[in-house]
Amino acid sequence: MESGLSARGLGFSRAGRPVFSGIDFKLGPGELLQVTGANGSGKTSLLRVLSGLLPPEEGELRWHDRPVRSGESGYLQSMAYVGHTDGIDPDLSATENLQFAMRVAGDTPSVERIEAALASLGMAKAMHAPVRTLSQGQRRRVALARLALLPRALWLLDEPLTSLDGHAGECFREQLDAHLRAGGIAVVATHQPLAARGRALNLGG
Ligand SMILES: Nc1ncnc2c1ncn2[C@@H]1O[C@H](COP(=O)(O)OP(=O)(O)OP(=O)(O)O)[C@@H](O)[C@H]1O
């Protein structure tokens, strides 16, 4: 059995216009795919298709050699998706959001672990304020803390460096390296190259 994520001939359209087609790749443990391309070239659409949020119109996506079906719980539990909106409740604090995320994942929330994850991302002073009062970069840090707290084999990240300052960007690069070293897989849409290793997919545009 092949382990990992593979795409064969993936294609997707929006409003009847092709966004991408013929996407092929195979990613095994420890591998990174960086997706680049101009604004509107289809990076977000591709990540949504990979997450199962949108079904591909052509081709096939496989996880551990089985077809990915939209909403399938085994796949959803293997994957972490961080999109533009970060998936964070604005009325809860960073700590409360992470407690909730851990409960949903079937994990027992540990306030110590949550606070340590937030502190390591420079959020020690902002962890109890409602998220709606935080800056964009601070919200993104909360989403990155969630990645650290919920171990997932596959990361699908849409421009994770957006709004992050230099220090937080460096923390994220270290977090991604550790994930890959531990045998994780990542697909990252980015305008800023992340690391020397890893494969690249340019959607043109
Ligand atoms: N909800 C939607 N309905 C119709 N068309 C859409 C929708 N979302 C995106 N599109 C179109 O799909 C194409 C690809 O958009 P997408 O957001 O995937 O690109 P992107 O590469 O992620 O862009 P950016 O770098 O600006 O984030 C664009 O032409 C866009 O106009």
Short mmCIF file of C-alpha atoms and ligand atoms in Angstrom, two decimals:
data_model
loop_
_atom_site.label_atom_id
_atom_site.label_comp_id
_atom_site.label_asym_id
_atom_site.label_seq_id
_atom_site.Cartn_x
_atom_site.Cartn_y
_atom_site.Cartn_z
CA MET A 1 0.00 0.00 0.00
CA GLU A 2 1.24 3.50 -0.83
CA SER A 3 1.07 5.77 2.20
CA GLY A 4 0.41 9.47 1.80
CA LEU A 5 -1.55 11.76 -0.46
CA SER A 6 -1.74 11.39 -4.23
CA ALA A 7 -3.57 13.25 -6.94
CA ARG A 8 -4.06 12.08 -10.47
CA GLY A 9 -5.46 14.33 -13.19
CA LEU A 10 -7.25 16.62 -10.72
CA GLY A 11 -9.33 19.32 -12.36
CA PHE A 12 -11.74 21.93 -11.05
CA SER A 13 -13.89 24.74 -12.50
CA ARG A 14 -15.63 27.76 -11.02
CA ALA A 15 -18.68 29.27 -12.66
CA GLY A 16 -18.05 27.07 -15.70
CA ARG A 17 -14.45 28.29 -16.15
CA PRO A 18 -11.56 25.87 -15.60
CA VAL A 19 -9.43 26.92 -12.63
CA PHE A 20 -6.90 24.06 -12.82
CA SER A 21 -6.60 20.73 -14.59
CA GLY A 22 -4.24 17.80 -14.88
CA ILE A 23 -2.76 18.13 -11.38
CA ASP A 24 -0.62 15.09 -10.54
CA PHE A 25 1.50 14.50 -7.45
CA LYS A 26 2.43 11.90 -4.85
CA LEU A 27 3.47 12.92 -1.36
CA GLY A 28 4.81 10.40 1.13
CA PRO A 29 5.77 10.80 4.82
CA GLY A 30 8.02 13.81 5.41
CA GLU A 31 7.22 15.45 2.07
CA LEU A 32 6.18 19.02 1.36
CA LEU A 33 4.44 20.44 -1.71
CA GLN A 34 4.61 24.22 -2.11
CA VAL A 35 1.84 25.59 -4.32
CA THR A 36 2.62 28.92 -5.93
CA GLY A 37 0.93 31.09 -8.53
CA ALA A 38 -0.43 34.57 -9.10
CA ASN A 39 -3.56 35.88 -7.38
CA GLY A 40 -6.56 34.04 -8.77
CA SER A 41 -4.53 31.16 -10.20
CA GLY A 42 -6.38 28.59 -8.08
CA LYS A 43 -4.26 27.90 -4.96
CA THR A 44 -7.15 28.25 -2.51
CA SER A 45 -9.45 26.25 -4.79
CA LEU A 46 -6.87 23.45 -4.95
CA LEU A 47 -6.45 23.35 -1.16
CA ARG A 48 -10.23 23.21 -0.72
CA VAL A 49 -10.41 20.30 -3.14
CA LEU A 50 -7.56 18.56 -1.28
CA SER A 51 -9.36 19.09 2.05
CA GLY A 52 -12.54 17.47 0.70
CA LEU A 53 -14.51 20.73 1.10
CA LEU A 54 -15.05 20.83 -2.67
CA PRO A 55 -15.23 17.72 -4.88
CA PRO A 56 -12.87 17.62 -7.88
CA GLU A 57 -14.58 17.65 -11.25
CA GLU A 58 -11.92 15.50 -12.86
CA GLY A 59 -9.33 13.06 -11.61
CA GLU A 60 -8.86 11.36 -8.29
CA LEU A 61 -7.46 12.12 -4.87
CA ARG A 62 -6.22 9.25 -2.71
CA TRP A 63 -5.14 9.10 0.95
CA HIS A 64 -3.19 5.99 1.95
CA ASP A 65 -4.25 4.46 -1.36
CA ARG A 66 -7.98 4.88 -0.78
CA PRO A 67 -10.16 7.42 -2.62
CA VAL A 68 -10.91 10.53 -0.57
CA ARG A 69 -14.63 11.07 -0.19
CA SER A 70 -16.03 14.41 0.87
CA GLY A 71 -16.71 14.55 4.61
CA GLU A 72 -15.24 11.12 5.37
CA SER A 73 -14.36 11.15 9.06
CA GLY A 74 -11.14 9.09 8.75
CA TYR A 75 -9.69 11.61 6.31
CA LEU A 76 -10.96 14.63 8.26
CA GLN A 77 -9.26 13.29 11.40
CA SER A 78 -5.97 12.86 9.55
CA MET A 79 -5.92 16.41 8.25
CA ALA A 80 -5.54 19.98 9.47
CA TYR A 81 -6.75 22.74 7.16
CA VAL A 82 -5.82 26.35 7.88
CA GLY A 83 -7.49 28.73 5.44
CA HIS A 84 -7.78 32.50 5.17
CA THR A 85 -10.43 32.76 7.89
CA ASP A 86 -8.47 30.59 10.34
CA GLY A 87 -11.64 28.80 11.57
CA ILE A 88 -11.58 30.56 14.94
CA ASP A 89 -14.62 31.80 16.90
CA PRO A 90 -14.16 35.57 17.38
CA ASP A 91 -16.18 35.70 20.61
CA LEU A 92 -14.01 33.18 22.43
CA SER A 93 -10.49 33.80 23.69
CA ALA A 94 -7.50 32.07 22.11
CA THR A 95 -7.37 29.65 25.04
CA GLU A 96 -11.10 28.86 24.82
CA ASN A 97 -10.87 28.33 21.05
CA LEU A 98 -8.04 25.85 21.51
CA GLN A 99 -9.83 24.02 24.34
CA PHE A 100 -12.85 23.67 22.04
CA ALA A 101 -10.71 22.44 19.13
CA MET A 102 -9.10 19.80 21.36
CA ARG A 103 -12.50 18.62 22.64
CA VAL A 104 -13.87 18.34 19.08
CA ALA A 105 -10.80 16.28 18.18
CA GLY A 106 -11.57 13.90 21.05
CA ASP A 107 -8.57 15.07 23.05
CA THR A 108 -8.66 16.19 26.69
CA PRO A 109 -7.89 19.90 26.76
CA SER A 110 -4.90 20.73 28.90
CA VAL A 111 -4.73 24.41 29.85
CA GLU A 112 -0.99 24.07 30.55
CA ARG A 113 -0.27 22.70 27.06
CA ILE A 114 -2.49 25.31 25.43
CA GLU A 115 -0.86 28.17 27.30
CA ALA A 116 2.61 26.83 26.51
CA ALA A 117 1.76 26.56 22.79
CA LEU A 118 0.41 30.11 22.73
CA ALA A 119 3.34 31.47 24.73
CA SER A 120 5.83 29.85 22.34
CA LEU A 121 4.16 31.85 19.55
CA GLY A 122 4.48 35.13 21.49
CA MET A 123 0.83 35.14 22.64
CA ALA A 124 1.40 35.09 26.41
CA LYS A 125 -0.25 38.48 26.95
CA ALA A 126 -3.12 38.03 24.48
CA MET A 127 -4.33 34.52 25.25
CA HIS A 128 -7.39 35.46 27.34
CA ALA A 129 -8.78 38.32 25.24
CA PRO A 130 -11.68 37.66 22.80
CA VAL A 131 -10.19 36.81 19.42
CA ARG A 132 -12.17 39.63 17.77
CA THR A 133 -9.94 42.10 19.64
CA LEU A 134 -6.74 40.52 18.23
CA SER A 135 -4.80 41.59 15.16
CA GLN A 136 -4.76 39.47 11.98
CA GLY A 137 -1.28 38.23 12.78
CA GLN A 138 -2.28 37.28 16.35
CA ARG A 139 -5.28 35.34 14.99
CA ARG A 140 -3.00 33.50 12.63
CA ARG A 141 -0.78 32.60 15.59
CA VAL A 142 -3.82 31.05 17.31
CA ALA A 143 -4.38 28.91 14.20
CA LEU A 144 -0.71 27.86 14.28
CA ALA A 145 -0.98 26.98 17.98
CA ARG A 146 -3.90 24.71 17.06
CA LEU A 147 -1.65 22.94 14.54
CA ALA A 148 0.89 22.35 17.30
CA LEU A 149 -1.71 20.99 19.72
CA LEU A 150 -3.60 18.63 17.42
CA PRO A 151 -1.25 16.17 15.78
CA ARG A 152 -2.39 15.56 12.22
CA ALA A 153 -0.53 13.63 9.54
CA LEU A 154 -1.54 16.00 6.74
CA TRP A 155 -1.37 19.80 6.86
CA LEU A 156 -3.15 21.84 4.19
CA LEU A 157 -2.17 25.46 4.72
CA ASP A 158 -3.33 28.46 2.72
CA GLU A 159 -0.73 31.23 2.88
CA PRO A 160 0.25 30.58 6.50
CA LEU A 161 2.81 33.40 6.52
CA THR A 162 0.24 36.12 5.72
CA SER A 163 0.18 38.78 8.47
CA LEU A 164 2.94 37.08 10.49
CA ASP A 165 5.90 39.17 11.61
CA GLY A 166 9.48 37.90 11.24
CA HIS A 167 9.60 36.10 14.59
CA ALA A 168 6.23 34.36 14.15
CA GLY A 169 7.20 33.45 10.57
CA GLU A 170 10.39 31.84 11.89
CA CYS A 171 8.37 29.93 14.54
CA PHE A 172 6.10 28.67 11.78
CA ARG A 173 9.05 27.49 9.64
CA GLU A 174 10.44 25.57 12.64
CA GLN A 175 6.99 24.08 13.31
CA LEU A 176 6.71 22.93 9.68
CA ASP A 177 10.22 21.45 9.72
CA ALA A 178 9.41 19.50 12.91
CA HIS A 179 6.16 18.22 11.34
CA LEU A 180 8.03 16.98 8.25
CA ARG A 181 10.88 15.47 10.30
CA ALA A 182 8.27 13.52 12.28
CA GLY A 183 6.94 12.02 9.02
CA GLY A 184 4.09 14.49 8.46
CA ILE A 185 2.99 15.67 5.03
CA ALA A 186 2.19 19.26 4.07
CA VAL A 187 0.70 21.11 1.12
CA VAL A 188 1.28 24.84 1.51
CA ALA A 189 0.01 27.60 -0.77
CA THR A 190 2.46 30.43 -0.47
CA HIS A 191 3.75 33.56 -2.14
CA GLN A 192 6.99 33.31 -0.13
CA PRO A 193 9.23 30.25 -0.65
CA LEU A 194 9.39 28.25 2.57
CA ALA A 195 12.38 25.95 2.51
CA ALA A 196 14.91 24.61 0.07
CA ARG A 197 13.55 21.10 0.20
CA GLY A 198 10.10 20.11 -0.91
CA ARG A 199 8.44 20.02 -4.27
CA ALA A 200 6.86 22.92 -6.08
CA LEU A 201 3.66 23.18 -8.06
CA ASN A 202 3.12 26.39 -9.97
CA LEU A 203 -0.44 27.08 -11.02
CA GLY A 204 0.60 29.88 -13.37
CA GLY A 205 -2.10 32.49 -13.78
N1 LIG B 1 -16.71 31.29 -4.67
C1 LIG B 1 -16.30 31.50 -5.93
N2 LIG B 1 -17.18 31.54 -6.95
C2 LIG B 1 -16.78 31.74 -8.23
N3 LIG B 1 -15.49 31.89 -8.58
C3 LIG B 1 -14.58 31.86 -7.61
C4 LIG B 1 -14.92 31.66 -6.24
N4 LIG B 1 -13.78 31.67 -5.50
C5 LIG B 1 -12.78 31.87 -6.37
N5 LIG B 1 -13.24 31.98 -7.63
C6 LIG B 1 -12.45 32.17 -8.86
O1 LIG B 1 -11.60 31.03 -8.98
C7 LIG B 1 -10.32 31.44 -9.44
C8 LIG B 1 -9.25 30.92 -8.48
O2 LIG B 1 -9.42 31.55 -7.21
P1 LIG B 1 -8.56 31.11 -5.94
O3 LIG B 1 -9.10 31.85 -4.76
O4 LIG B 1 -8.51 29.63 -5.90
O5 LIG B 1 -7.11 31.66 -6.37
P2 LIG B 1 -5.79 31.91 -5.48
O6 LIG B 1 -4.62 31.47 -6.33
O7 LIG B 1 -5.91 31.26 -4.15
O8 LIG B 1 -5.77 33.48 -5.31
P3 LIG B 1 -5.04 34.43 -4.20
O9 LIG B 1 -3.54 34.31 -4.42
O10 LIG B 1 -5.55 35.80 -4.57
O11 LIG B 1 -5.50 33.99 -2.84
C9 LIG B 1 -10.34 32.95 -9.59
O12 LIG B 1 -10.57 33.25 -10.96
C10 LIG B 1 -11.52 33.38 -8.76
O13 LIG B 1 -12.14 34.50 -9.32
#
